PDB file of C-alpha atoms in Angstrom:
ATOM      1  CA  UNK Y 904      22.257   8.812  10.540  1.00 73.00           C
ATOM      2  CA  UNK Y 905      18.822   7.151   9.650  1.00 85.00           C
ATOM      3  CA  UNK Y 906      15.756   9.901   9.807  1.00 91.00           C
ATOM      4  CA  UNK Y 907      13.171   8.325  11.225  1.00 96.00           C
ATOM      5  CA  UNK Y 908      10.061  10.969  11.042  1.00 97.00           C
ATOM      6  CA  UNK Y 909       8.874  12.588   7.562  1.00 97.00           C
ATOM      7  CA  UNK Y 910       6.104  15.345   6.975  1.00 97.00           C
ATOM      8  CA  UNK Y 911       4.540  15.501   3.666  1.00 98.00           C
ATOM      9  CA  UNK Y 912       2.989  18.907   3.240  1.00 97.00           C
ATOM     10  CA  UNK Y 913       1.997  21.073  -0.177  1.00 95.00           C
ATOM     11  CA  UNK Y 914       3.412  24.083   1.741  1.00 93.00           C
ATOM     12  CA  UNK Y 915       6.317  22.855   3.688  1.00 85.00           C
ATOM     13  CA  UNK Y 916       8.891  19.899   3.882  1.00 86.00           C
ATOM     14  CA  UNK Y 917       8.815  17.567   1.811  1.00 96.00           C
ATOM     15  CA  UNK Y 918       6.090  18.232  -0.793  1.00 97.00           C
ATOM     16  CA  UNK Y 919       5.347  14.693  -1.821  1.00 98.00           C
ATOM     17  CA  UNK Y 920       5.651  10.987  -0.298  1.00 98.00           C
ATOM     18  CA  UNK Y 921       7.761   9.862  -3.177  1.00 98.00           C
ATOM     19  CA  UNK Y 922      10.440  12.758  -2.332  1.00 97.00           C
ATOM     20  CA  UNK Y 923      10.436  11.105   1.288  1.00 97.00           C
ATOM     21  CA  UNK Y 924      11.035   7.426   0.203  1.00 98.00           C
ATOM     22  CA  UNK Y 925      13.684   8.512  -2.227  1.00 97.00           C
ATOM     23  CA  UNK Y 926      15.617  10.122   1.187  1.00 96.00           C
ATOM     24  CA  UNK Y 927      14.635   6.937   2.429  1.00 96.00           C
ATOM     25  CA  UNK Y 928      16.334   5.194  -0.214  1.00 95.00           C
ATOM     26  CA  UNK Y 929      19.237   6.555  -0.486  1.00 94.00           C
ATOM     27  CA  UNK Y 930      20.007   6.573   3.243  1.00 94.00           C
ATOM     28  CA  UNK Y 931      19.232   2.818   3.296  1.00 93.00           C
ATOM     29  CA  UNK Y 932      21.989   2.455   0.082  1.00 91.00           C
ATOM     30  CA  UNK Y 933      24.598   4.053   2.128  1.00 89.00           C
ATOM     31  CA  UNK Y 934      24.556   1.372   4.659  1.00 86.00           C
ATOM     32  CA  UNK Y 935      22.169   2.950   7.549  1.00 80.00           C
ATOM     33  CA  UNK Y 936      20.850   0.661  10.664  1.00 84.00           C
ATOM     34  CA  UNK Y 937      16.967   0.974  11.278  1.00 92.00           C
ATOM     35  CA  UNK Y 938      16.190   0.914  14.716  1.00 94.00           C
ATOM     36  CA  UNK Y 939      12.906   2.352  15.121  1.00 96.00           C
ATOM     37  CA  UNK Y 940       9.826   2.633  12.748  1.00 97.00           C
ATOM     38  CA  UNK Y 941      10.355   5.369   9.660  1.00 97.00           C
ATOM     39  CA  UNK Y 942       6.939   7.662   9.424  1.00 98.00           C
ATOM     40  CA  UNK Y 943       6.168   9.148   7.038  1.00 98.00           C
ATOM     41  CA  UNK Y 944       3.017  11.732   7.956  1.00 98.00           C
ATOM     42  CA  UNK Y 945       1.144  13.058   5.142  1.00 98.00           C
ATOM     43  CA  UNK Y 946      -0.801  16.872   6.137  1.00 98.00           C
ATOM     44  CA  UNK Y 947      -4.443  17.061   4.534  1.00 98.00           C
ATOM     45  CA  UNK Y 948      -4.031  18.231   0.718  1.00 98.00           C
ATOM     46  CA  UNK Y 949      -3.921  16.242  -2.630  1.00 98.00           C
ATOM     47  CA  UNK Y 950      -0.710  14.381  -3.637  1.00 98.00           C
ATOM     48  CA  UNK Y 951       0.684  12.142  -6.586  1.00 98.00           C
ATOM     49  CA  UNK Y 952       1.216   8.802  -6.292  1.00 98.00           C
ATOM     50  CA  UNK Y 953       4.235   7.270  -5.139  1.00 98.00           C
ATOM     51  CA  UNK Y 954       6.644   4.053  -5.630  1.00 98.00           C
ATOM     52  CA  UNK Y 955       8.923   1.710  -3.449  1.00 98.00           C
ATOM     53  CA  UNK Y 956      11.352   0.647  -5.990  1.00 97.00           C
ATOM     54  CA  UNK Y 957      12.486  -3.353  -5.682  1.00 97.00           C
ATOM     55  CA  UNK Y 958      14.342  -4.377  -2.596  1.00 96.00           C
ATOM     56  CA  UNK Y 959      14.358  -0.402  -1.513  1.00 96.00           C
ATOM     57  CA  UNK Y 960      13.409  -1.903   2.225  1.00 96.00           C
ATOM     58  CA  UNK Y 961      15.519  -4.820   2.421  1.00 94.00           C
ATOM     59  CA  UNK Y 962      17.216  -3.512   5.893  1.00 93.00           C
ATOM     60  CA  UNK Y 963      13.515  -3.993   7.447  1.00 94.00           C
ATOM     61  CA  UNK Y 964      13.531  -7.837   6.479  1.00 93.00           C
ATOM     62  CA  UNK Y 965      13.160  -9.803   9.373  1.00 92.00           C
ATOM     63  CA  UNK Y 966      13.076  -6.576  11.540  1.00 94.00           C
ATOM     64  CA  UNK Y 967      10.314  -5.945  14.156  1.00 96.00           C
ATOM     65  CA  UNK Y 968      10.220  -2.207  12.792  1.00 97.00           C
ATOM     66  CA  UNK Y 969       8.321  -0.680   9.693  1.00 98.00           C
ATOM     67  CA  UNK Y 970       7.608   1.762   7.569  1.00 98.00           C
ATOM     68  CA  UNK Y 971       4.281   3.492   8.208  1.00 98.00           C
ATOM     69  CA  UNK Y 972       2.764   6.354   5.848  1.00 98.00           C
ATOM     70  CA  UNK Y 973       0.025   7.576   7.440  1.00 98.00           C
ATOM     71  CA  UNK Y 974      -2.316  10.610   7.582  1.00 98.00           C
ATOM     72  CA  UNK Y 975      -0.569  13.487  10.185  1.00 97.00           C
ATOM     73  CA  UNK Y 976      -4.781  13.841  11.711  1.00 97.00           C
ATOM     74  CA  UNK Y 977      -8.529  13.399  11.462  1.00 96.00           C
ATOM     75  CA  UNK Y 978      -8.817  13.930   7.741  1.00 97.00           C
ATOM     76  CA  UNK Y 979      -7.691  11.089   4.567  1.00 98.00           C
ATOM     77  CA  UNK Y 980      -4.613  12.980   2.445  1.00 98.00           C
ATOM     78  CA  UNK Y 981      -5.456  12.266  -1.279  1.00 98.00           C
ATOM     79  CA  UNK Y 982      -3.381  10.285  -3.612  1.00 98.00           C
ATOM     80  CA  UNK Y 983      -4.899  11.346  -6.996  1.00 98.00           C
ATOM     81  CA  UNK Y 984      -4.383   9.992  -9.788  1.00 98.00           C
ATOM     82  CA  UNK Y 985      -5.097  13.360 -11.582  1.00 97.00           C
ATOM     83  CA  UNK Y 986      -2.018  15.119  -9.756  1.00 96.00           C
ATOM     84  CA  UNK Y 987       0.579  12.127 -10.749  1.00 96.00           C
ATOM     85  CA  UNK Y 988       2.945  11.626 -14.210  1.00 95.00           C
ATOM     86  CA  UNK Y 989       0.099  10.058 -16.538  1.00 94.00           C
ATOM     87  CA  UNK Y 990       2.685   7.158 -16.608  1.00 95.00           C
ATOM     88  CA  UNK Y 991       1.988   6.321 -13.106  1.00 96.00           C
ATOM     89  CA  UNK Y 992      -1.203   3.877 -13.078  1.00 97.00           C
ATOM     90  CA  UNK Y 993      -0.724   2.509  -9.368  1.00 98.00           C
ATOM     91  CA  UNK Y 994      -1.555   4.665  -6.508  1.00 98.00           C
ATOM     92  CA  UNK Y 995       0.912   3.139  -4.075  1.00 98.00           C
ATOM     93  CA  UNK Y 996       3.346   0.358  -6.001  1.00 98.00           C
ATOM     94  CA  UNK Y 997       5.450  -1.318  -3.526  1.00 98.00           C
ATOM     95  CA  UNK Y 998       8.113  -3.416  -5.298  1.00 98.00           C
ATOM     96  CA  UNK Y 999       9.035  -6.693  -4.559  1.00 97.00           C
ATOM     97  CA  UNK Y1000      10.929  -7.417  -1.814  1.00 97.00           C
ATOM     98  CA  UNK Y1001       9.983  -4.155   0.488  1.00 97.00           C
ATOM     99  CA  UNK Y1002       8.840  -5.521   3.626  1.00 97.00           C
ATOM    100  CA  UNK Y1003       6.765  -4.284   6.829  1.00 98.00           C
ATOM    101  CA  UNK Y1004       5.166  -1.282   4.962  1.00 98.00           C
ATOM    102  CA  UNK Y1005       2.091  -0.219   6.993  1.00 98.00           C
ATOM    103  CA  UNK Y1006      -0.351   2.618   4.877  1.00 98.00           C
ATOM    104  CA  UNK Y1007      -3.057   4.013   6.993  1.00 98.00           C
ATOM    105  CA  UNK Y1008      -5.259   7.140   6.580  1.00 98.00           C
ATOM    106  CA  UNK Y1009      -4.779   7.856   3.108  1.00 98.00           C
ATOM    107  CA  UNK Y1010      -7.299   7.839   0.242  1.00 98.00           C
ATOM    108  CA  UNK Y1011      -6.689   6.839  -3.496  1.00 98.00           C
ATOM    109  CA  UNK Y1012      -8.862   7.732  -6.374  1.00 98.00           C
ATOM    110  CA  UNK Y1013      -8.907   7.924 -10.287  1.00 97.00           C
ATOM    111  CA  UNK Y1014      -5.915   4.553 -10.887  1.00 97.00           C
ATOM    112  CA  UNK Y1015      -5.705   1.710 -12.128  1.00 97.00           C
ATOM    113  CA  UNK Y1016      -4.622   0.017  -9.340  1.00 98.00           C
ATOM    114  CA  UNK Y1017      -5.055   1.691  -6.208  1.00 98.00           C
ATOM    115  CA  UNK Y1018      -3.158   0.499  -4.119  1.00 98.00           C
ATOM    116  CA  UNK Y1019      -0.155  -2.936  -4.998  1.00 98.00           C
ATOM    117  CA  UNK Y1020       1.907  -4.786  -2.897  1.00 98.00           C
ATOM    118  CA  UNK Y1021       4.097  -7.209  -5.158  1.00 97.00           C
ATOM    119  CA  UNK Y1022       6.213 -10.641  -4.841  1.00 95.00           C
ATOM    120  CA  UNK Y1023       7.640 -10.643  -1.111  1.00 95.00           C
ATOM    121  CA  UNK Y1024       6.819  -7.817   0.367  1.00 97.00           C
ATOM    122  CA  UNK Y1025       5.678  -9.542   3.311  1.00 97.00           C
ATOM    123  CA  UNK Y1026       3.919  -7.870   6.576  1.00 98.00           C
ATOM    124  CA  UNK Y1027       1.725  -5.419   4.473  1.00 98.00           C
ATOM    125  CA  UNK Y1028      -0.905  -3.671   6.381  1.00 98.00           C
ATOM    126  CA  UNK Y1029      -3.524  -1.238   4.738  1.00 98.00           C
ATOM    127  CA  UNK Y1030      -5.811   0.266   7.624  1.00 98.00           C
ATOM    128  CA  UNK Y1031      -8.342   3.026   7.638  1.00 98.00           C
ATOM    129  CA  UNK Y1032      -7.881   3.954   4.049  1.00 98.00           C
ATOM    130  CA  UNK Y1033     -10.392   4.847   1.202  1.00 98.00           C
ATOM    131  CA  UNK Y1034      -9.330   3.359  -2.151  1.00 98.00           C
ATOM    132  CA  UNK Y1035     -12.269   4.911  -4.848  1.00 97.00           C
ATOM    133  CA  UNK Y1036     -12.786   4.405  -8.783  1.00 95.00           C
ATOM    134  CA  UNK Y1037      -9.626   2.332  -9.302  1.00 96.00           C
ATOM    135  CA  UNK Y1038     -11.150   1.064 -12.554  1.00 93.00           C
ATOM    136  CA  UNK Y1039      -9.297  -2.610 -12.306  1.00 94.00           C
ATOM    137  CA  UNK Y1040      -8.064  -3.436  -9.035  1.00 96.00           C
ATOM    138  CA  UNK Y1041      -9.189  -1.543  -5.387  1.00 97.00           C
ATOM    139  CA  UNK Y1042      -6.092  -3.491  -3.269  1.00 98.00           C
ATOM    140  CA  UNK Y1043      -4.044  -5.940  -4.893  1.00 98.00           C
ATOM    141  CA  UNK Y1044      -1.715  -8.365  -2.656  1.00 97.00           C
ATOM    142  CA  UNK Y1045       1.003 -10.479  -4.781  1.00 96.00           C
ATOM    143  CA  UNK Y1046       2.266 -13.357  -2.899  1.00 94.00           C
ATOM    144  CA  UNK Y1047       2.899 -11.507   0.516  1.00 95.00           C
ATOM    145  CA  UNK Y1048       2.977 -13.553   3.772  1.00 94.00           C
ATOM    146  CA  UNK Y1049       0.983 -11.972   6.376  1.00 95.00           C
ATOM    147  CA  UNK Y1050      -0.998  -9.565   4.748  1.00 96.00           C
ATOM    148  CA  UNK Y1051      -3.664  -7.315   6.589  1.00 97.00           C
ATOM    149  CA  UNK Y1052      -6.648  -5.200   5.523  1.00 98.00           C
ATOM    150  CA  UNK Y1053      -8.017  -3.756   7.737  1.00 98.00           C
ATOM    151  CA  UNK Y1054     -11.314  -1.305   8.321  1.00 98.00           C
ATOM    152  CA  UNK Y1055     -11.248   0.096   5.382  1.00 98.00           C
ATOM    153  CA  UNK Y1056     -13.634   0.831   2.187  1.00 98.00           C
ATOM    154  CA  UNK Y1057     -13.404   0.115  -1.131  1.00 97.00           C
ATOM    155  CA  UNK Y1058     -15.591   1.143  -3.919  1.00 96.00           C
ATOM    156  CA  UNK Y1059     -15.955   0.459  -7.778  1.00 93.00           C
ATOM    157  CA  UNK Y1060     -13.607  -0.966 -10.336  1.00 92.00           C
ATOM    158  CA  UNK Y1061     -13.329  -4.717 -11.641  1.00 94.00           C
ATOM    159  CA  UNK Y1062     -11.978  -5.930  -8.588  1.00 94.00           C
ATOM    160  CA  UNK Y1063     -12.184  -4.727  -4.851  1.00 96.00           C
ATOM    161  CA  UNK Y1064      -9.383  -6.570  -3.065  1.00 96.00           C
ATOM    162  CA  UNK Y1065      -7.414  -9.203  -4.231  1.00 95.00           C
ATOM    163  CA  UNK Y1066      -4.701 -11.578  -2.680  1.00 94.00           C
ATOM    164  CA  UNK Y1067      -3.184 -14.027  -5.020  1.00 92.00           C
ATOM    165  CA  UNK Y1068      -0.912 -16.937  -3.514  1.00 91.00           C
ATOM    166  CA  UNK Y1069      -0.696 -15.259  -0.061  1.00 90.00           C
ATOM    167  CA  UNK Y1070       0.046 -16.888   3.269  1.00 88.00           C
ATOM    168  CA  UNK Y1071      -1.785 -15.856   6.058  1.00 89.00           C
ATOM    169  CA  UNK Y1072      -4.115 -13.154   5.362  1.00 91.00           C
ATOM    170  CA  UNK Y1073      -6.420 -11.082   7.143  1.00 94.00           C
ATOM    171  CA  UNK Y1074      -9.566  -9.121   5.904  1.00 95.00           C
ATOM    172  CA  UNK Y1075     -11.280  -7.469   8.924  1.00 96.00           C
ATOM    173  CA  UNK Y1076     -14.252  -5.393   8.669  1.00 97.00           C
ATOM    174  CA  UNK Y1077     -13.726  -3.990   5.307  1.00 97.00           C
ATOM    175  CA  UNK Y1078     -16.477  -2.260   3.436  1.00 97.00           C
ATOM    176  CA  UNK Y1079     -16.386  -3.292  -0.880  1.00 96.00           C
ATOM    177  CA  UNK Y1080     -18.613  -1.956  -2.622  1.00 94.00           C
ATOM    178  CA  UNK Y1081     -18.576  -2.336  -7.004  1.00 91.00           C
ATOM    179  CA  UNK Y1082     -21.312  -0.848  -8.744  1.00 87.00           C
ATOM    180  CA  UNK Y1083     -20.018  -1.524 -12.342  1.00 80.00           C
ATOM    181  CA  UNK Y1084     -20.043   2.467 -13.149  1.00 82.00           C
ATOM    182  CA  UNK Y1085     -16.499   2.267 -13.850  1.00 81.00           C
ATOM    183  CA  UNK Y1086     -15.481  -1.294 -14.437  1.00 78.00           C
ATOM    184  CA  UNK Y1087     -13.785  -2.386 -17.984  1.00 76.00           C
ATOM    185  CA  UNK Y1088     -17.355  -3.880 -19.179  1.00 76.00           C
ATOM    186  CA  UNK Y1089     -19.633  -1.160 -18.136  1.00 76.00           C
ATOM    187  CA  UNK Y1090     -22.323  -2.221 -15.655  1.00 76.00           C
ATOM    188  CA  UNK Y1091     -20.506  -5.337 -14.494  1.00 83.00           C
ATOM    189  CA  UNK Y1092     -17.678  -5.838 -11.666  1.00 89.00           C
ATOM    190  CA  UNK Y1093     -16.215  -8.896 -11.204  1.00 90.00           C
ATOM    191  CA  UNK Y1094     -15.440  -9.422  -7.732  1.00 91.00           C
ATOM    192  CA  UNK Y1095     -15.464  -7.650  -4.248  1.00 93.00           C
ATOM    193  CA  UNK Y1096     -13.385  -9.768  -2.657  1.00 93.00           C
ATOM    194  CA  UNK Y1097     -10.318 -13.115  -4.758  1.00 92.00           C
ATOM    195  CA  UNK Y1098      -8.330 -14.869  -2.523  1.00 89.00           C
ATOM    196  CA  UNK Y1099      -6.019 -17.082  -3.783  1.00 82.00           C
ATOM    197  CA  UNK Y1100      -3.861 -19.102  -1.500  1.00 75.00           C
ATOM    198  CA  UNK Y1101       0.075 -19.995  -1.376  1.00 69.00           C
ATOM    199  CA  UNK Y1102       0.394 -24.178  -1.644  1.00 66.00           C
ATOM    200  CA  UNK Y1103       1.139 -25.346   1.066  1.00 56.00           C
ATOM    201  CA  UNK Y1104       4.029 -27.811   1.243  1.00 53.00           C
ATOM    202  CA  UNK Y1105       4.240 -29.231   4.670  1.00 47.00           C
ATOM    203  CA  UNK Y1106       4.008 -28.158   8.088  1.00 46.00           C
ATOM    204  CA  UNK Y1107       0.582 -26.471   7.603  1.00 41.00           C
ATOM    205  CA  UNK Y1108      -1.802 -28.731   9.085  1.00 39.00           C
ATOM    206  CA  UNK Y1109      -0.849 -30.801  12.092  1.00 37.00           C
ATOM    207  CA  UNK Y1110      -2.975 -34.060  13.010  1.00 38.00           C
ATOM    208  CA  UNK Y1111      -2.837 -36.107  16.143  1.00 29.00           C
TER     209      UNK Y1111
END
């Protein structure tokens, strides 16, 4: 039987979003049907970051439903760099091939990266999130049809968001902002917003 509804809480439950997606995992391996959206609500606190491995979401490809990790209420759950393995330099990785992910709510600080989507993991949303002194990348999209951003802010780093060789994306009242305080040659960002779009091989432009 496929669980549908997760709480993340540092007193209760499930005491991390990783510990949820590995359920997730495993009750996708054993051959589970989705038929609803999986949510995963995160209670206010600070949390370590968390990973999607490759083709972990395969079931939702081509499905209408998603997986959403969201804050539970009014507040932005923390996904801190400073409470994860060392090892872990992304605040949300999502592996290729995990489609229809939705994060919303949720704030990232201190990474790397702050927040990846890689090759195929088409349908990616970010909305109403805070990603803060990611020193290379804010949001990175990797070839992902149908990628959103939306409403949210984005401060220091190299890089606010990028989107390389996407297909349909949207950017919709974002806030970047890159100072240079933390970027990999002091004093100097590169970038608040690269886009970098997919060839297109036919079919994209119609004239009549």
């Amino acid at each position: 039987m496929t669980t549908y509804s997760y709480t993340v809480s540092l007193t209760t439950g499930y005491s991390s979003i990783q510990q949820a997606i590995n359920n997730i995992r495993a009750e996708l391996e054993s051959g589970e049907v989705v038929e609803e959206d999986i949510i995963i609500s995160v209670l206010d606190g600070t949390y370590p970051a968390f990973r999607i491995p490759d083709g972990c979401l395969m079931p939702l490809m081509g499905s209408v439903f998603r997986l959403i990790i969201k804050s539970a209420g009014q507040y932005f759950p923390i996904i801190d760099f400073n409470r994860s393995d060392p090892s872990n330099v992304i605040g949300a990785d999502i592996g290729g091939a995990n489609p229809n992910i939705t994060i919303e709510g949720l704030k990232f600080q201190f990474f790397a990266v702050g927040i990846r989507f890689n090759l195929n993991s088409h349908n990616p949303k970010v909305t109403k999130c805070i990603v803060s002194n990611c020193r290379n990348v804010g949001i990175y999209i990797d070839q992902c049809a149908n990628s959103q951003v939306i409403q949210s802010i984005v401060t220091n780093g190299d890089y606010g968001i990028v989107a390389r060789l996407c297909k349909n994306i949207a950017l919709v009242h974002n806030t970047v902002f890159l100072n240079g305080s933390i970027s990999t040659v002091n004093g100097q960002s590169v970038s608040a917003i690269w886009c970098q779009l997919a060839n297109d091989y036919g079919n994209g432009l119609v004239v009549s």
